[in-house]
Coordinates of C-alpha atoms in Angstrom, one line a residue:
M1 CA -0.1 0.1 0.0
R2 CA 1.1 3.3 -0.9
A3 CA 0.6 7.0 0.3
L4 CA 1.4 10.2 -1.1
I5 CA 1.9 13.3 0.7
T6 CA 1.6 16.7 -0.7
N7 CA 0.2 20.1 0.3
D8 CA -0.3 23.7 -1.3
D9 CA 2.5 25.4 1.1
G10 CA 5.3 23.9 -0.7
I11 CA 8.0 21.1 -0.2
D12 CA 9.8 23.1 2.5
S13 CA 6.8 23.0 5.1
P14 CA 7.3 20.7 7.9
G15 CA 3.9 19.8 7.7
L16 CA 4.6 17.1 5.1
T17 CA 7.0 15.5 7.4
V18 CA 4.2 15.1 9.9
L19 CA 2.0 13.5 7.4
A20 CA 4.5 11.5 5.9
E21 CA 5.4 9.5 9.6
R22 CA 2.0 9.5 10.4
A23 CA 1.2 7.0 6.8
A24 CA 4.2 5.4 7.7
A25 CA 3.2 4.3 10.9
E26 CA 0.3 2.6 9.7
G27 CA 2.7 0.5 7.2
Y28 CA 2.1 2.7 3.9
E29 CA 5.2 2.7 1.5
V30 CA 5.2 6.6 1.4
V31 CA 6.5 9.2 -1.3
V32 CA 6.3 13.1 -1.0
A33 CA 5.8 15.3 -4.0
A34 CA 4.7 18.7 -3.1
P35 CA 5.2 22.0 -5.4
R36 CA 8.2 23.6 -5.4
R37 CA 6.7 26.8 -4.6
E38 CA 3.5 28.0 -2.5
S39 CA 0.6 27.3 -4.1
S40 CA -2.3 28.3 -1.8
G41 CA -5.6 29.0 -3.3
A42 CA -5.1 27.1 -6.4
S43 CA -8.0 24.8 -5.7
A44 CA -8.3 22.0 -8.0
A45 CA -6.4 23.6 -10.8
L46 CA -3.6 21.7 -13.3
M47 CA -1.0 24.0 -13.9
G48 CA 2.4 23.5 -13.7
T49 CA 5.7 25.0 -15.5
E50 CA 6.8 22.6 -18.2
D51 CA 10.8 22.3 -19.7
D52 CA 10.4 21.5 -23.6
G53 CA 7.1 19.6 -23.0
R54 CA 8.2 17.8 -19.4
L55 CA 7.0 19.0 -15.8
I56 CA 9.9 19.9 -14.0
V57 CA 10.6 17.9 -11.0
E58 CA 13.8 17.7 -8.3
R59 CA 14.9 15.7 -5.6
R60 CA 13.8 17.8 -2.3
S61 CA 13.0 17.3 1.2
P62 CA 10.9 18.8 4.0
P63 CA 12.7 19.2 7.4
G64 CA 13.0 16.3 9.3
L65 CA 12.1 13.8 6.8
P66 CA 13.2 10.2 7.4
D67 CA 15.8 8.9 5.7
G68 CA 14.6 6.4 2.7
I69 CA 11.3 8.2 2.0
E70 CA 11.6 9.5 -1.3
S71 CA 10.4 13.2 -2.0
F72 CA 10.1 15.7 -4.6
G73 CA 9.6 19.0 -5.4
V74 CA 7.5 19.6 -8.4
R75 CA 6.9 23.2 -10.5
A76 CA 2.7 22.4 -10.1
T77 CA 0.0 22.7 -8.7
P78 CA -1.4 20.0 -5.7
A79 CA -3.9 18.8 -7.9
L80 CA -1.8 18.2 -10.9
I81 CA 0.8 16.5 -8.9
T82 CA -2.0 14.6 -7.4
L83 CA -3.2 13.5 -10.8
V84 CA 0.4 13.1 -12.1
A85 CA 0.9 10.3 -9.1
A86 CA -2.3 8.6 -10.1
H87 CA -1.0 7.7 -13.5
G88 CA 2.5 6.5 -11.7
G89 CA 4.6 9.8 -12.4
F90 CA 6.0 8.9 -8.8
G91 CA 6.2 5.2 -8.7
P92 CA 3.1 3.0 -8.3
P93 CA 0.1 4.9 -8.2
P94 CA -1.0 5.9 -4.4
D95 CA -3.8 4.2 -2.4
L96 CA -4.1 7.2 0.3
V97 CA -3.5 10.9 -0.6
L98 CA -2.8 13.3 2.5
S99 CA -2.7 16.6 1.9
G100 CA -1.2 19.1 4.3
I101 CA -0.7 20.2 7.0
N102 CA -2.0 23.5 5.7
R103 CA -0.8 27.1 7.3
G104 CA -4.3 28.3 8.1
A105 CA -7.5 26.6 8.7
N106 CA -9.5 25.4 5.6
T107 CA -13.2 25.8 6.7
G108 CA -16.5 27.0 5.1
H109 CA -16.3 28.2 2.0
A110 CA -12.6 28.5 2.0
T111 CA -12.5 24.9 0.8
L112 CA -13.3 25.6 -2.2
H113 CA -10.4 27.6 -3.1
S114 CA -7.9 25.5 -1.0
G115 CA -5.3 24.0 -2.9
T116 CA -4.7 21.8 0.0
V117 CA -8.5 20.4 -0.3
G118 CA -8.0 20.2 -3.9
A119 CA -5.6 17.9 -4.2
A120 CA -7.8 15.8 -1.7
L121 CA -10.3 16.0 -4.2
S122 CA -8.8 15.3 -7.3
A123 CA -7.3 11.9 -5.4
S124 CA -11.2 11.2 -4.7
T125 CA -12.3 11.4 -8.4
H126 CA -8.8 8.8 -9.1
G127 CA -10.5 6.6 -6.3
M128 CA -8.0 6.8 -3.9
L129 CA -8.8 7.3 -0.1
A130 CA -7.9 11.2 0.8
M131 CA -7.4 13.4 3.8
A132 CA -7.1 17.0 4.0
V133 CA -5.2 18.5 7.1
S134 CA -4.9 22.1 8.2
L135 CA -3.9 24.0 11.4
N136 CA -5.8 27.0 12.3
S137 CA -2.6 29.5 12.1
A138 CA -0.8 31.2 9.6
D139 CA 2.2 30.7 11.1
P140 CA 2.0 27.3 13.2
T141 CA 4.1 25.9 16.0
H142 CA 2.0 23.1 16.9
W143 CA 2.7 20.3 14.2
D144 CA 2.5 17.6 16.8
T145 CA -0.8 18.4 17.9
A146 CA -2.3 18.2 14.0
G147 CA -0.5 15.0 14.0
Y148 CA -2.1 13.8 17.1
V149 CA -5.5 14.5 15.6
V150 CA -4.5 12.9 12.2
E151 CA -3.8 9.7 13.8
R152 CA -7.0 9.0 15.3
A153 CA -8.9 10.4 12.2
L154 CA -6.8 8.1 10.1
R155 CA -7.6 5.3 11.7
W156 CA -11.3 6.0 11.0
L157 CA -10.4 6.6 7.4
L158 CA -8.9 3.7 7.0
D159 CA -11.5 1.6 9.0
N160 CA -14.4 3.2 6.6
P161 CA -12.7 3.2 2.9
D162 CA -15.0 5.1 0.9
P163 CA -12.8 7.0 -1.9
T164 CA -16.0 9.1 -3.1
R165 CA -15.5 11.1 0.2
V166 CA -12.5 13.2 1.2
M167 CA -11.9 13.8 5.0
N168 CA -11.4 17.6 5.9
L169 CA -9.8 17.8 9.3
N170 CA -9.2 21.3 11.1
V171 CA -6.9 21.5 14.0
P172 CA -6.6 24.6 16.4
D173 CA -2.8 25.8 17.0
R174 CA -2.6 25.0 20.6
P175 CA -0.7 22.2 22.7
V176 CA -2.4 18.6 22.5
D177 CA -3.6 19.4 26.1
Q178 CA -5.5 22.4 25.3
I179 CA -7.8 21.2 22.4
L180 CA -11.4 19.9 23.9
G181 CA -11.1 16.9 21.2
L182 CA -12.7 16.1 17.9
R183 CA -15.8 16.6 16.9
K184 CA -18.0 16.4 13.4
A185 CA -19.1 19.6 12.0
P186 CA -21.2 21.1 9.3
L187 CA -19.3 23.7 7.1
A188 CA -19.7 27.2 7.8
S189 CA -21.4 29.7 5.4
F190 CA -18.6 31.8 5.2
G191 CA -14.7 31.8 4.3
M192 CA -11.7 32.7 6.2
V193 CA -11.7 36.4 4.7
H194 CA -14.2 39.0 3.1
A195 CA -13.2 40.5 -0.1
R196 CA -14.2 43.9 -1.1
I197 CA -13.2 46.6 -3.6
K198 CA -11.7 49.4 -2.6
E199 CA -11.0 51.0 -5.9
A200 CA -11.7 50.5 -9.5
D201 CA -10.6 53.1 -12.0
H202 CA -8.3 53.4 -15.1
G203 CA -8.0 49.5 -15.5
H204 CA -7.2 48.6 -12.5
L205 CA -9.2 47.1 -8.9
T206 CA -7.9 47.2 -5.6
L207 CA -9.0 44.3 -3.3
T208 CA -9.3 44.5 0.8
Y209 CA -9.4 41.6 2.8
T210 CA -10.6 41.4 6.3
G211 CA -10.8 38.1 8.5
T212 CA -14.4 37.0 9.4
D213 CA -15.9 36.3 12.7
M214 CA -15.7 32.6 13.0
S215 CA -17.3 32.6 16.3
K216 CA -20.9 33.6 14.5
E217 CA -21.8 30.3 13.6
P218 CA -20.7 28.4 16.7
Q219 CA -21.4 24.8 15.9
S220 CA -20.0 25.0 12.2
D221 CA -16.5 23.9 11.7
A222 CA -14.9 27.3 11.6
G223 CA -17.1 28.2 15.2
L224 CA -15.9 24.8 16.7
V225 CA -12.1 25.6 15.4
A226 CA -12.2 29.0 17.1
R227 CA -13.4 27.7 20.5
G228 CA -10.8 25.2 20.5
W229 CA -12.2 21.9 18.8
A230 CA -10.6 20.0 16.1
T231 CA -13.3 19.1 13.5
V232 CA -13.9 16.8 10.8
S233 CA -16.4 16.7 7.6
L234 CA -16.6 14.8 4.9
L235 CA -16.6 16.4 1.3
R236 CA -17.5 15.2 -2.3
A237 CA -16.1 15.7 -5.2
P238 CA -18.7 17.2 -7.9
V239 CA -21.3 15.2 -8.5
A240 CA -24.7 16.0 -10.5
D241 CA -27.8 16.4 -9.0
D242 CA -29.7 13.7 -11.3
D243 CA -33.0 14.0 -9.8
A244 CA -34.0 17.7 -10.8
D245 CA -36.4 18.5 -13.3
L246 CA -34.3 20.6 -15.9
P247 CA -35.5 21.9 -19.4
H248 CA -34.8 19.5 -22.2
F249 CA -35.7 19.5 -25.8
E250 CA -34.7 17.6 -29.1
H251 CA -34.3 19.1 -32.5
E252 CA -36.3 17.8 -35.2
G253 CA -34.1 14.9 -36.9
A254 CA -32.3 14.2 -33.8
R255 CA -34.3 11.4 -32.9
E256 CA -34.0 9.7 -36.4
H257 CA -30.2 10.2 -35.9
R258 CA -30.2 8.9 -32.6
M259 CA -31.8 5.4 -33.8
S260 CA -29.7 5.5 -37.0
A261 CA -26.5 5.1 -34.7
Q262 CA -28.2 2.6 -32.3
R263 CA -29.2 0.3 -35.1
S264 CA -25.7 0.5 -36.3
R265 CA -24.6 -0.5 -32.9
G266 CA -27.3 -3.3 -32.8
E267 CA -29.5 -1.8 -30.1
D268 CA -33.3 -1.2 -30.0
D269 CA -34.5 2.4 -29.2
E270 CA -34.0 1.7 -25.8
G271 CA -30.8 0.4 -26.2
T272 CA -31.7 -2.9 -24.7
E273 CA -31.0 -5.6 -27.5
I274 CA -28.1 -6.9 -29.6
I275 CA -27.8 -9.1 -32.6
D276 CA -25.9 -12.2 -32.0
T277 CA -23.9 -12.0 -35.1
I278 CA -23.3 -16.1 -34.9
D279 CA -26.9 -17.3 -35.6
A280 CA -28.3 -13.9 -36.4
G281 CA -31.0 -14.5 -33.6
V282 CA -32.0 -11.4 -31.1
M283 CA -30.6 -11.6 -27.5
T284 CA -31.9 -9.7 -24.5
G285 CA -29.8 -8.6 -21.6
Q286 CA -31.0 -11.4 -19.6
D287 CA -29.9 -13.7 -22.4
F288 CA -26.2 -13.1 -22.4
P289 CA -24.0 -16.3 -22.7
E290 CA -22.1 -17.0 -19.6
P291 CA -18.4 -15.9 -20.4

């Protein structure tokens, strides 16, 4: 079993080492591959720097990474790194992706823009188990607290494997004995900052950003983290709402074209029958021979 460790803060972040150690403790063969430079806010963008059509990759390790763990700095966004890993770019494709530990919480609407979460969601679309981990500080000091929570949350993720879901973990930047525990939490209805347009003239815009009051929804992930709880939420990659009654129409001639295509494939109008070319008989779906 293999685990990919990535992030959006870059290959020099100590949070990578914490996650690598936790994955190794669970028996995973670990590879680290993270952006060469910070890629915060990249979401699930697939961007990279190429040299003659080849993605630029160099061997580089985060501080304190144990000997024997392969590590790469990649000039690409975390989602692209995850995509490359899924196709064998850093050895056999991983079974598990741990993304983080991010500097700053990824709660509420912030999950939409997060490169940390984007990498985990990209992993999910490729059938891999995934967890995104964040510390609620722009300059964290308690990486070990995040590691402590990850260890416990990771056991649940591995015992309840479902690659269609992504675990999003947010941890207060406090000593272990000062967090209140770990709680399931809904996403807050707001992000980490409010953006406003300060000026708009002569072809330029000036934006200002102010922090949000994370305590205004006390039972949300943002509110609980602000009060000292680590939080866990399950996210899903984009899915269609197939139950919605949406408008639809069919142009004249489209049905005839569709039926002609189905006949050429040996299907009827409902696409439920095929022609057995051996004896020219008709077999329904229930009549397929055993392989």
